[in-house]
XYZ file of N, CA, C and O in Angstrom:
680
model
N 87.247 -48.621 22.051
C 87.874 -49.986 22.561
C 87.139 -51.282 22.282
O 85.657 -51.265 22.498
N 87.464 -52.260 21.759
C 86.647 -53.444 21.438
C 86.155 -54.021 22.700
O 84.929 -54.462 22.708
N 86.932 -54.290 23.823
C 86.438 -54.905 25.116
C 85.579 -54.094 25.831
O 84.758 -54.674 26.446
N 85.416 -52.833 25.695
C 84.490 -51.913 26.473
C 83.048 -52.217 25.824
O 81.991 -52.225 26.614
N 82.925 -52.738 24.527
C 81.666 -53.143 24.177
C 81.266 -54.394 24.761
O 80.066 -54.574 24.994
N 82.041 -55.456 25.032
C 81.744 -56.337 25.670
C 81.571 -56.271 27.174
O 80.691 -56.973 27.669
N 82.061 -55.332 27.761
C 81.833 -54.968 29.219
C 80.574 -54.516 29.388
O 79.900 -54.823 30.535
N 79.944 -53.902 28.430
C 78.540 -53.298 28.475
C 77.418 -54.563 28.738
O 76.555 -54.187 29.392
N 77.603 -55.714 28.337
C 76.753 -56.743 28.428
C 76.992 -57.681 29.682
O 76.397 -58.605 29.803
N 78.225 -57.520 30.443
C 78.467 -58.506 31.324
C 77.847 -58.155 32.518
O 77.415 -59.286 33.235
N 77.490 -57.185 33.172
C 76.662 -56.813 34.251
C 75.734 -55.750 34.130
O 76.306 -54.533 33.782
N 74.692 -55.950 34.627
C 73.524 -54.801 34.504
C 73.033 -54.435 36.047
O 72.330 -55.297 36.565
N 73.686 -53.449 36.542
C 73.213 -53.451 37.982
C 71.756 -53.053 38.322
O 71.288 -53.478 39.337
N 71.329 -52.387 37.165
C 69.831 -51.975 37.371
C 69.057 -53.250 37.438
O 67.934 -53.409 38.077
N 69.492 -54.377 36.455
C 68.584 -55.493 36.477
C 68.752 -56.181 37.932
O 67.592 -56.972 38.355
N 69.822 -56.243 38.388
C 70.099 -56.985 39.523
C 69.314 -56.322 40.605
O 68.816 -56.929 41.673
N 69.363 -55.129 40.662
C 68.606 -54.253 41.786
C 67.136 -54.528 41.463
O 66.507 -54.858 42.728
N 66.600 -54.747 40.444
C 65.122 -55.050 40.134
C 64.832 -56.329 40.900
O 64.086 -56.792 41.441
N 65.959 -57.238 40.563
C 65.789 -58.745 41.085
C 65.772 -58.716 42.610
O 65.025 -59.209 43.341
N 66.738 -57.963 43.199
C 66.916 -57.797 44.492
C 65.495 -57.076 45.288
O 64.865 -57.711 46.134
N 65.000 -56.129 44.524
C 63.877 -55.699 45.067
C 62.428 -56.678 45.128
O 61.771 -56.725 46.037
N 62.619 -57.090 43.827
C 61.505 -58.160 44.041
C 61.671 -59.378 45.060
O 60.663 -59.520 45.616
N 62.756 -59.696 45.170
C 63.163 -60.841 46.280
C 62.679 -60.139 47.722
O 61.973 -61.085 48.222
N 63.246 -58.996 48.002
C 62.669 -58.470 49.164
C 61.123 -58.503 49.319
O 60.564 -58.491 50.514
N 60.479 -57.751 48.287
C 59.041 -57.699 48.380
C 58.402 -59.277 48.556
O 57.699 -59.261 49.449
N 58.937 -60.287 48.257
C 58.443 -61.709 48.511
C 58.682 -61.844 49.894
O 57.877 -62.636 50.272
N 59.443 -61.570 50.417
C 59.550 -61.932 51.686
C 58.782 -61.369 52.917
O 58.522 -61.602 54.071
N 58.001 -60.197 52.277
C 57.036 -59.434 53.208
C 57.321 -59.237 54.401
O 56.660 -59.212 55.078
N 58.737 -58.498 54.610
C 59.209 -57.932 55.743
C 58.504 -56.758 55.836
O 58.616 -55.757 54.883
N 57.939 -56.395 56.962
C 57.517 -54.926 57.292
C 58.807 -53.961 57.360
O 59.840 -54.260 57.941
N 58.389 -52.885 56.455
C 59.656 -51.869 56.298
C 59.060 -50.568 56.990
O 57.870 -50.047 56.813
N 59.669 -50.047 57.896
C 59.513 -48.632 58.590
C 59.429 -47.509 57.576
O 59.872 -47.432 56.671
N 57.880 -46.942 57.601
C 57.650 -45.979 56.798
C 58.096 -44.331 57.259
O 58.901 -44.466 58.455
N 58.265 -43.650 56.646
C 58.756 -42.233 57.040
C 57.658 -41.710 58.055
O 56.699 -41.495 57.688
N 58.388 -41.345 59.091
C 57.607 -40.727 60.360
C 56.749 -39.654 59.838
O 56.981 -38.692 59.069
N 55.487 -39.494 60.413
C 54.626 -38.241 59.751
C 54.501 -37.199 60.946
O 53.376 -36.988 61.505
N 55.722 -36.691 61.445
C 55.805 -35.623 62.266
C 55.442 -34.616 61.699
O 55.874 -34.306 60.449
N 54.862 -33.604 62.417
C 54.589 -32.074 61.831
C 56.024 -31.362 61.292
O 56.031 -31.108 60.223
N 56.956 -31.543 61.928
C 58.129 -31.139 61.748
C 59.506 -32.096 61.630
O 59.632 -32.534 62.923
N 60.058 -32.439 60.561
C 61.195 -33.484 60.594
C 62.436 -32.957 61.450
O 63.172 -33.665 61.837
N 62.242 -31.910 61.648
C 63.625 -31.110 62.736
C 63.160 -31.309 63.911
O 62.141 -30.421 64.094
N 63.582 -31.864 64.759
C 63.218 -31.697 66.184
C 64.368 -31.215 67.167
O 65.561 -31.366 66.749
N 64.255 -30.386 68.176
C 64.992 -29.769 68.743
C 65.350 -30.698 69.850
O 64.634 -31.322 71.077
N 66.919 -30.850 70.106
C 67.577 -31.756 71.185
C 67.627 -30.864 72.387
O 68.046 -30.134 72.271
N 66.795 -31.108 73.325
C 67.062 -30.456 74.588
C 68.417 -30.711 75.175
O 68.950 -31.622 75.293
N 68.758 -29.553 75.583
C 70.079 -29.439 76.278
C 69.893 -30.121 77.676
O 71.260 -30.740 77.867
N 68.960 -30.077 78.333
C 68.781 -30.923 79.580
C 67.469 -31.583 79.386
O 66.350 -31.229 79.440
N 67.782 -32.929 79.342
C 66.640 -33.980 78.880
C 65.667 -33.902 80.376
O 64.380 -34.311 80.458
N 66.332 -33.437 81.450
C 65.484 -33.678 82.458
C 64.282 -32.514 82.656
O 63.441 -32.647 83.354
N 64.306 -31.822 81.775
C 63.454 -30.599 81.715
C 61.958 -31.020 81.136
O 61.077 -30.557 81.207
N 62.406 -32.221 80.337
C 60.942 -32.862 79.714
C 60.058 -33.480 80.610
O 60.506 -34.143 81.543
N 58.868 -33.686 80.457
C 57.878 -34.221 81.318
C 57.998 -35.914 80.905
O 58.861 -36.012 79.764
N 57.577 -36.562 81.643
C 57.593 -38.021 81.367
C 57.024 -38.333 79.984
O 57.605 -39.077 79.141
N 55.929 -37.736 79.703
C 55.292 -37.893 78.371
C 56.110 -37.356 77.156
O 56.327 -38.191 76.217
N 56.710 -36.248 77.403
C 57.588 -35.817 76.512
C 58.644 -36.541 76.224
O 59.146 -36.672 74.944
N 59.298 -37.112 77.127
C 60.461 -37.901 77.182
C 59.951 -39.015 76.107
O 60.695 -39.403 75.244
N 59.107 -39.672 76.615
C 58.540 -40.977 75.733
C 58.361 -40.801 74.359
O 58.686 -41.380 73.615
N 57.712 -39.288 74.079
C 57.473 -39.068 72.760
C 58.549 -38.744 71.980
O 58.650 -39.311 70.741
N 59.731 -38.001 72.660
C 60.847 -37.898 72.018
C 61.705 -39.141 71.668
O 62.179 -39.358 70.617
N 61.524 -40.055 72.419
C 62.199 -41.359 72.297
C 61.496 -42.149 71.137
O 62.233 -42.620 70.396
N 60.248 -42.199 71.030
C 59.557 -42.662 70.083
C 59.696 -41.949 68.456
O 59.912 -42.565 67.599
N 59.713 -40.790 68.642
C 60.272 -39.917 67.419
C 61.576 -40.350 66.964
O 61.703 -40.628 65.866
N 62.474 -40.343 67.782
C 64.074 -40.639 67.418
C 63.852 -42.178 66.990
O 64.827 -42.301 65.760
N 63.398 -42.896 67.499
C 63.257 -44.311 67.110
C 62.945 -44.515 65.814
O 63.234 -45.221 64.871
N 61.560 -43.656 65.453
C 61.195 -43.882 64.225
C 61.970 -43.277 63.076
O 62.051 -43.704 62.101
N 62.636 -42.057 63.564
C 63.463 -41.542 62.367
C 64.493 -42.515 62.072
O 65.266 -42.611 60.995
N 65.131 -42.935 63.291
C 66.211 -44.076 63.203
C 66.154 -45.289 62.303
O 66.903 -45.631 61.418
N 64.610 -45.795 62.347
C 64.272 -46.997 61.656
C 64.279 -46.576 60.373
O 64.681 -47.416 59.277
N 63.606 -45.591 60.020
C 63.442 -44.903 58.594
C 64.688 -44.668 57.925
O 64.968 -45.218 56.745
N 65.674 -44.169 58.739
C 67.018 -43.787 58.376
C 67.839 -45.035 57.825
O 68.395 -45.197 56.964
N 67.523 -45.993 58.656
C 68.473 -47.308 58.500
C 67.602 -48.003 57.352
O 68.566 -48.550 56.480
N 66.550 -47.968 57.183
C 65.737 -48.596 55.813
C 66.377 -47.643 54.768
O 66.978 -48.466 53.760
N 66.582 -46.491 54.592
C 66.972 -45.827 53.554
C 68.518 -46.144 53.437
O 69.120 -46.190 52.139
N 69.274 -46.348 54.311
C 70.694 -46.561 54.394
C 70.867 -47.976 53.669
O 71.591 -48.201 52.898
N 69.956 -48.986 53.981
C 70.169 -50.124 53.421
C 69.999 -50.365 51.977
O 70.576 -50.897 50.993
N 68.988 -49.408 51.503
C 68.329 -49.272 50.038
C 69.627 -48.671 49.378
O 70.160 -49.036 48.165
N 70.050 -47.613 49.891
C 71.308 -46.967 49.229
C 72.648 -47.829 49.170
O 73.126 -47.644 48.160
N 72.888 -48.296 50.049
C 74.184 -49.325 50.211
C 73.881 -50.722 49.532
O 74.965 -50.786 48.499
N 72.778 -51.305 49.049
C 72.485 -52.163 48.270
C 72.650 -51.610 46.692
O 73.324 -52.383 46.057
N 72.054 -50.484 46.608
C 72.313 -50.273 45.136
C 73.815 -49.725 44.732
O 74.408 -49.911 43.810
N 74.381 -48.998 45.924
C 76.018 -48.737 45.792
C 76.845 -50.011 45.615
O 77.535 -49.879 44.809
N 76.481 -51.004 46.362
C 77.130 -52.442 45.874
C 77.233 -52.815 44.521
O 78.183 -53.078 43.926
N 75.974 -52.520 44.003
C 75.655 -53.029 42.623
C 76.304 -52.326 41.490
O 77.212 -52.680 40.543
N 76.031 -50.902 41.601
C 76.737 -49.940 40.749
C 78.341 -49.873 40.733
O 79.001 -49.778 39.811
N 79.037 -50.081 41.905
C 80.182 -50.281 41.941
C 80.809 -51.318 41.604
O 81.710 -51.253 40.937
N 80.235 -52.494 41.534
C 80.673 -53.745 41.065
C 80.669 -53.612 39.492
O 81.594 -54.007 38.845
N 79.424 -53.033 38.931
C 79.382 -52.760 37.564
C 80.464 -51.952 37.042
O 81.120 -52.209 36.012
N 80.673 -50.851 37.786
C 81.764 -49.876 37.277
C 83.115 -50.368 37.581
O 83.835 -50.556 36.343
N 83.473 -51.259 38.617
C 84.784 -51.643 38.541
C 84.983 -53.082 37.456
O 86.228 -53.094 36.933
N 84.107 -53.702 37.204
C 84.215 -54.583 36.066
C 84.516 -53.940 34.957
O 85.307 -54.509 34.130
N 83.769 -53.202 34.599
C 83.910 -52.380 33.134
C 85.115 -51.725 33.137
O 86.042 -51.717 31.992
N 85.557 -51.021 34.531
C 86.948 -50.385 34.173
C 87.835 -51.434 34.281
O 88.928 -51.152 33.246
N 87.944 -52.679 34.895
C 88.935 -53.522 35.018
C 89.033 -53.956 33.554
O 90.415 -54.546 33.044
N 87.973 -54.325 32.525
C 88.132 -54.723 31.161
C 88.695 -53.744 30.400
O 89.599 -54.055 29.396
N 88.516 -52.626 30.367
C 89.093 -51.449 29.736
C 90.579 -51.342 30.299
O 91.610 -51.107 29.218
N 90.939 -51.469 31.603
C 92.124 -51.491 32.256
C 93.248 -52.186 31.407
O 94.475 -52.246 31.220
N 92.823 -53.534 31.046
C 93.553 -54.508 30.246
C 94.196 -53.858 28.825
O 95.408 -53.867 28.917
N 93.420 -53.217 28.400
C 93.617 -52.605 27.068
C 94.653 -51.586 27.380
O 95.645 -51.266 26.685
N 94.261 -50.597 28.417
C 95.036 -49.453 28.582
C 96.431 -49.777 29.242
O 97.500 -49.200 28.783
N 96.543 -50.746 29.822
C 98.074 -51.184 30.514
C 98.851 -51.841 29.378
O 99.784 -51.498 29.595
N 98.292 -52.623 28.332
C 99.081 -52.938 27.140
C 99.405 -51.589 26.422
O 100.535 -51.721 26.011
N 98.649 -50.660 26.366
C 99.240 -49.577 25.722
C 99.862 -48.521 26.468
O 100.924 -48.043 25.926
N 99.727 -48.339 27.681
C 100.219 -47.264 28.498
C 101.308 -48.059 29.477
O 102.365 -47.379 30.076
N 101.402 -49.400 29.597
C 102.596 -49.909 30.509
C 101.708 -49.802 31.932
O 100.698 -49.861 32.362
N 102.728 -50.004 32.888
C 102.414 -49.796 34.377
C 101.684 -48.749 34.774
O 102.737 -47.563 34.938
N 100.395 -48.582 35.167
C 99.817 -47.329 35.607
C 99.085 -47.645 36.959
O 98.378 -48.852 36.827
N 98.943 -46.918 37.655
C 98.217 -47.384 38.974
C 96.600 -47.296 38.703
O 96.218 -46.780 37.813
N 95.898 -47.827 39.747
C 94.534 -48.232 39.265
C 93.615 -46.849 39.266
O 92.624 -46.660 38.384
N 94.075 -45.905 40.158
C 93.395 -44.510 39.948
C 93.527 -43.918 38.666
O 92.426 -43.269 38.379
N 94.708 -43.822 38.080
C 95.010 -43.337 36.782
C 94.281 -44.043 35.745
O 93.610 -43.603 34.700
N 94.218 -45.482 35.914
C 93.377 -46.110 34.858
C 92.109 -46.019 34.867
O 91.316 -45.889 33.881
N 91.407 -45.719 36.047
C 90.252 -45.437 36.223
C 89.662 -44.068 35.795
O 88.671 -43.913 35.056
N 90.542 -43.015 35.843
C 90.194 -41.535 35.314
C 90.333 -41.581 33.893
O 89.551 -41.219 33.174
N 91.465 -42.330 33.330
C 91.745 -42.576 31.743
C 90.338 -43.375 31.115
O 89.969 -43.121 30.304
N 90.033 -44.365 31.919
C 88.886 -45.142 31.321
C 87.617 -44.328 31.473
O 86.995 -44.561 30.398
N 87.200 -43.554 32.312
C 86.221 -42.735 32.362
C 86.180 -41.763 31.110
O 85.234 -41.457 30.536
N 87.331 -41.073 30.881
C 87.529 -40.189 30.073
C 87.486 -41.001 28.777
O 86.692 -40.051 27.826
N 87.815 -42.069 28.356
C 87.837 -42.392 27.210
C 86.628 -43.361 26.845
O 86.500 -43.374 25.478
N 85.619 -43.673 27.650
C 84.452 -44.094 27.652
C 83.429 -43.414 28.398
O 82.359 -44.006 29.179
N 83.280 -42.254 28.006
C 82.316 -41.279 28.894
C 80.854 -41.846 28.692
O 80.244 -41.796 29.725
N 80.455 -42.336 27.737
C 79.003 -42.647 27.485
C 78.693 -43.858 28.267
O 77.669 -43.848 28.773
N 79.662 -44.854 28.314
C 79.433 -45.840 29.114
C 79.756 -45.875 30.461
O 78.929 -46.176 31.585
N 80.836 -45.061 30.811
C 81.073 -45.074 32.438
C 80.860 -43.865 33.178
O 80.664 -43.997 34.427
N 80.724 -42.868 32.275
C 80.340 -41.419 33.368
C 79.017 -41.595 34.124
O 79.016 -41.180 35.184
N 78.017 -42.150 33.649
C 76.647 -42.286 34.535
C 77.111 -43.377 35.513
O 76.712 -42.911 36.592
N 77.869 -44.147 35.216
C 78.006 -45.159 36.359
C 78.881 -44.664 37.565
O 78.684 -44.545 38.842
N 79.925 -43.672 37.096
C 80.779 -42.986 37.905
C 79.877 -42.004 38.729
O 80.335 -41.991 39.921
N 79.220 -41.305 38.057
C 78.354 -40.034 38.583
C 77.489 -40.776 39.622
O 77.191 -40.243 40.903
N 76.729 -42.025 39.326
C 76.026 -42.563 40.308
C 76.584 -42.918 41.530
O 76.104 -43.133 42.626
N 77.654 -43.613 41.301
C 78.553 -44.061 42.467
C 78.811 -42.829 43.363
O 78.871 -43.184 44.412
N 79.264 -41.922 42.865
C 79.599 -40.531 43.802
C 78.353 -40.125 44.337
O 78.259 -39.820 45.540
N 76.957 -40.333 43.723
C 76.033 -39.793 44.414
C 75.638 -40.681 45.630
O 75.171 -40.216 46.658
N 75.806 -42.022 45.298
C 75.300 -43.133 46.175
C 76.052 -42.978 47.646
O 75.760 -43.111 48.638
N 77.415 -42.993 47.083
C 78.654 -42.698 48.118
C 78.170 -41.646 49.194
O 78.184 -41.470 50.483
N 77.908 -40.418 48.476
C 77.568 -39.188 49.324
C 76.511 -39.229 49.979
O 76.355 -39.200 51.200
N 75.442 -39.894 49.645
C 74.306 -40.108 50.363
C 74.405 -41.285 51.675
O 73.823 -40.981 52.530
N 75.115 -42.124 51.260
C 75.589 -43.343 52.276
C 76.278 -42.342 53.347
O 75.947 -42.765 54.552
N 77.076 -41.476 53.259
C 77.460 -40.814 54.300
C 76.814 -40.014 55.181
O 76.730 -39.822 56.320
N 75.865 -39.385 54.309
C 74.818 -38.349 55.094
C 73.870 -39.306 55.941
O 73.688 -38.909 57.008
N 73.535 -40.353 55.274
C 72.844 -41.301 56.128
C 73.488 -42.055 57.425
O 73.014 -42.192 58.287
N 74.705 -42.404 57.233
C 75.662 -42.922 58.339
C 75.555 -41.780 59.417
O 75.669 -41.960 60.722
N 75.874 -40.399 59.074
C 75.748 -39.427 60.086
C 74.362 -39.151 60.685
O 74.411 -38.833 61.796
N 73.381 -39.280 59.938
C 72.003 -39.028 60.758
C 71.814 -40.193 61.429
O 71.253 -40.105 62.463
N 72.173 -41.539 61.103
C 72.015 -42.808 62.106
C 72.696 -42.446 63.404
O 72.254 -42.735 64.360
N 73.814 -41.886 63.517
C 74.868 -41.700 64.332
C 74.022 -40.460 65.199
O 73.863 -40.794 66.620
N 73.287 -39.610 64.741
C 72.874 -38.405 65.556
C 71.752 -39.209 66.337
O 71.448 -38.894 67.482
N 70.869 -39.709 65.513
C 69.734 -40.388 66.031
C 70.147 -41.483 67.250
O 69.386 -41.568 68.251
N 70.953 -42.312 67.120
C 71.550 -43.175 68.155
C 71.991 -42.506 69.384
O 71.512 -42.887 70.444
N 72.788 -41.325 69.094
C 73.460 -40.585 70.106
C 71.964 -39.834 70.928
O 71.961 -40.003 72.168
N 71.097 -39.230 70.487
C 69.981 -38.833 70.942
C 69.281 -39.667 71.707
O 68.645 -39.394 73.014
N 68.787 -40.906 70.983
C 67.993 -41.846 71.896
C 68.769 -42.434 73.212
O 68.211 -42.562 74.065
N 70.216 -42.420 72.877
C 70.875 -43.050 74.001
C 70.911 -42.028 75.309
O 70.609 -42.147 76.426
N 70.798 -40.808 74.954
C 70.656 -39.664 75.939
C 69.249 -39.486 76.588
O 69.501 -39.556 77.736
N 68.588 -39.929 75.911
C 66.975 -39.708 76.263
C 66.656 -40.973 76.975
O 66.004 -41.020 78.126
N 67.247 -42.192 76.500
C 67.286 -43.363 77.650
C 67.885 -43.348 78.780
O 67.260 -43.798 79.701
N 68.978 -42.713 78.752
C 69.540 -42.555 80.069
C 68.905 -41.543 80.958
O 68.859 -42.198 82.264
N 68.147 -40.716 80.536
C 67.402 -39.953 81.349
C 66.512 -40.819 81.878
O 65.772 -40.643 82.957
N 65.772 -41.420 80.979
C 64.354 -42.296 81.493
C 64.739 -43.403 82.653
O 64.376 -43.515 83.500
N 66.060 -43.924 82.397
C 66.642 -44.990 83.339
C 66.976 -44.192 84.526
O 66.610 -44.633 85.874
N 67.415 -42.941 84.437
C 67.692 -42.103 85.731
C 66.390 -41.799 86.658
O 66.319 -41.998 87.664
N 65.511 -41.522 85.842
C 64.248 -41.506 86.467
C 63.744 -42.564 86.911
O 62.881 -42.601 88.237
N 63.705 -43.769 86.267
C 63.325 -45.021 87.018
C 63.855 -45.503 88.376
O 63.406 -45.865 89.126
N 65.232 -45.186 88.255
C 66.106 -45.621 89.376
C 65.788 -44.526 90.535
O 65.500 -44.887 91.790
N 65.558 -43.307 90.229
C 65.161 -42.680 91.230
C 63.768 -42.569 91.872
O 63.485 -42.406 93.053
N 62.987 -42.972 90.886
C 61.678 -43.469 91.641
C 61.732 -44.651 92.517
O 60.928 -44.914 93.569
N 62.513 -45.776 92.015
C 62.592 -46.931 92.857
C 63.175 -46.684 94.159
O 62.742 -47.118 95.180
N 64.297 -45.633 94.423
C 64.858 -45.322 95.425
C 64.169 -44.542 96.236
O 64.252 -44.812 97.612
N 63.149 -43.504 95.795
C 62.423 -42.871 96.716
C 61.284 -43.510 97.010
O 60.318 -42.996 97.800
N 60.932 -44.807 96.488
C 59.723 -45.526 96.940
C 58.664 -44.979 95.983
O 57.438 -45.338 96.637
N 58.618 -44.173 94.941
C 57.578 -43.797 94.291
C 57.317 -44.335 93.170
O 56.301 -45.024 92.555
């Protein structure tokens, strides 16, 4: 298709992503590093009151560290997904114009499938990358929710202890 050749040069998500990365580096914002705990899987205590005050604080710091790192990874994933998705949609929409002239009124999902099938070399890598990033984004969202809930539970225990200490005068 003639238009698909033009679509190739309209938007380059990789080039934009490089620009974004350079821009972020120039801002010199500190980014959370991957926590360096011995075991990245930590056991969530069924009863946080069984933890010593030191253990409770350590668990809160570990959870906050993993949350911050996961949030960073989420941002990186989402920013790339936005660019890949925009490039994919732009290229599909250009091809869709020709397909609709040929096929008539067809829904967008069918157009997308036909466009990928007819332009495998150009669209399949973008389609696959979009799926990969979407799946990673979903996993990261889930992890963020887990870390948030664990931190909240530990924080409630810490607050309970502080209140108990104030009430008992200790």
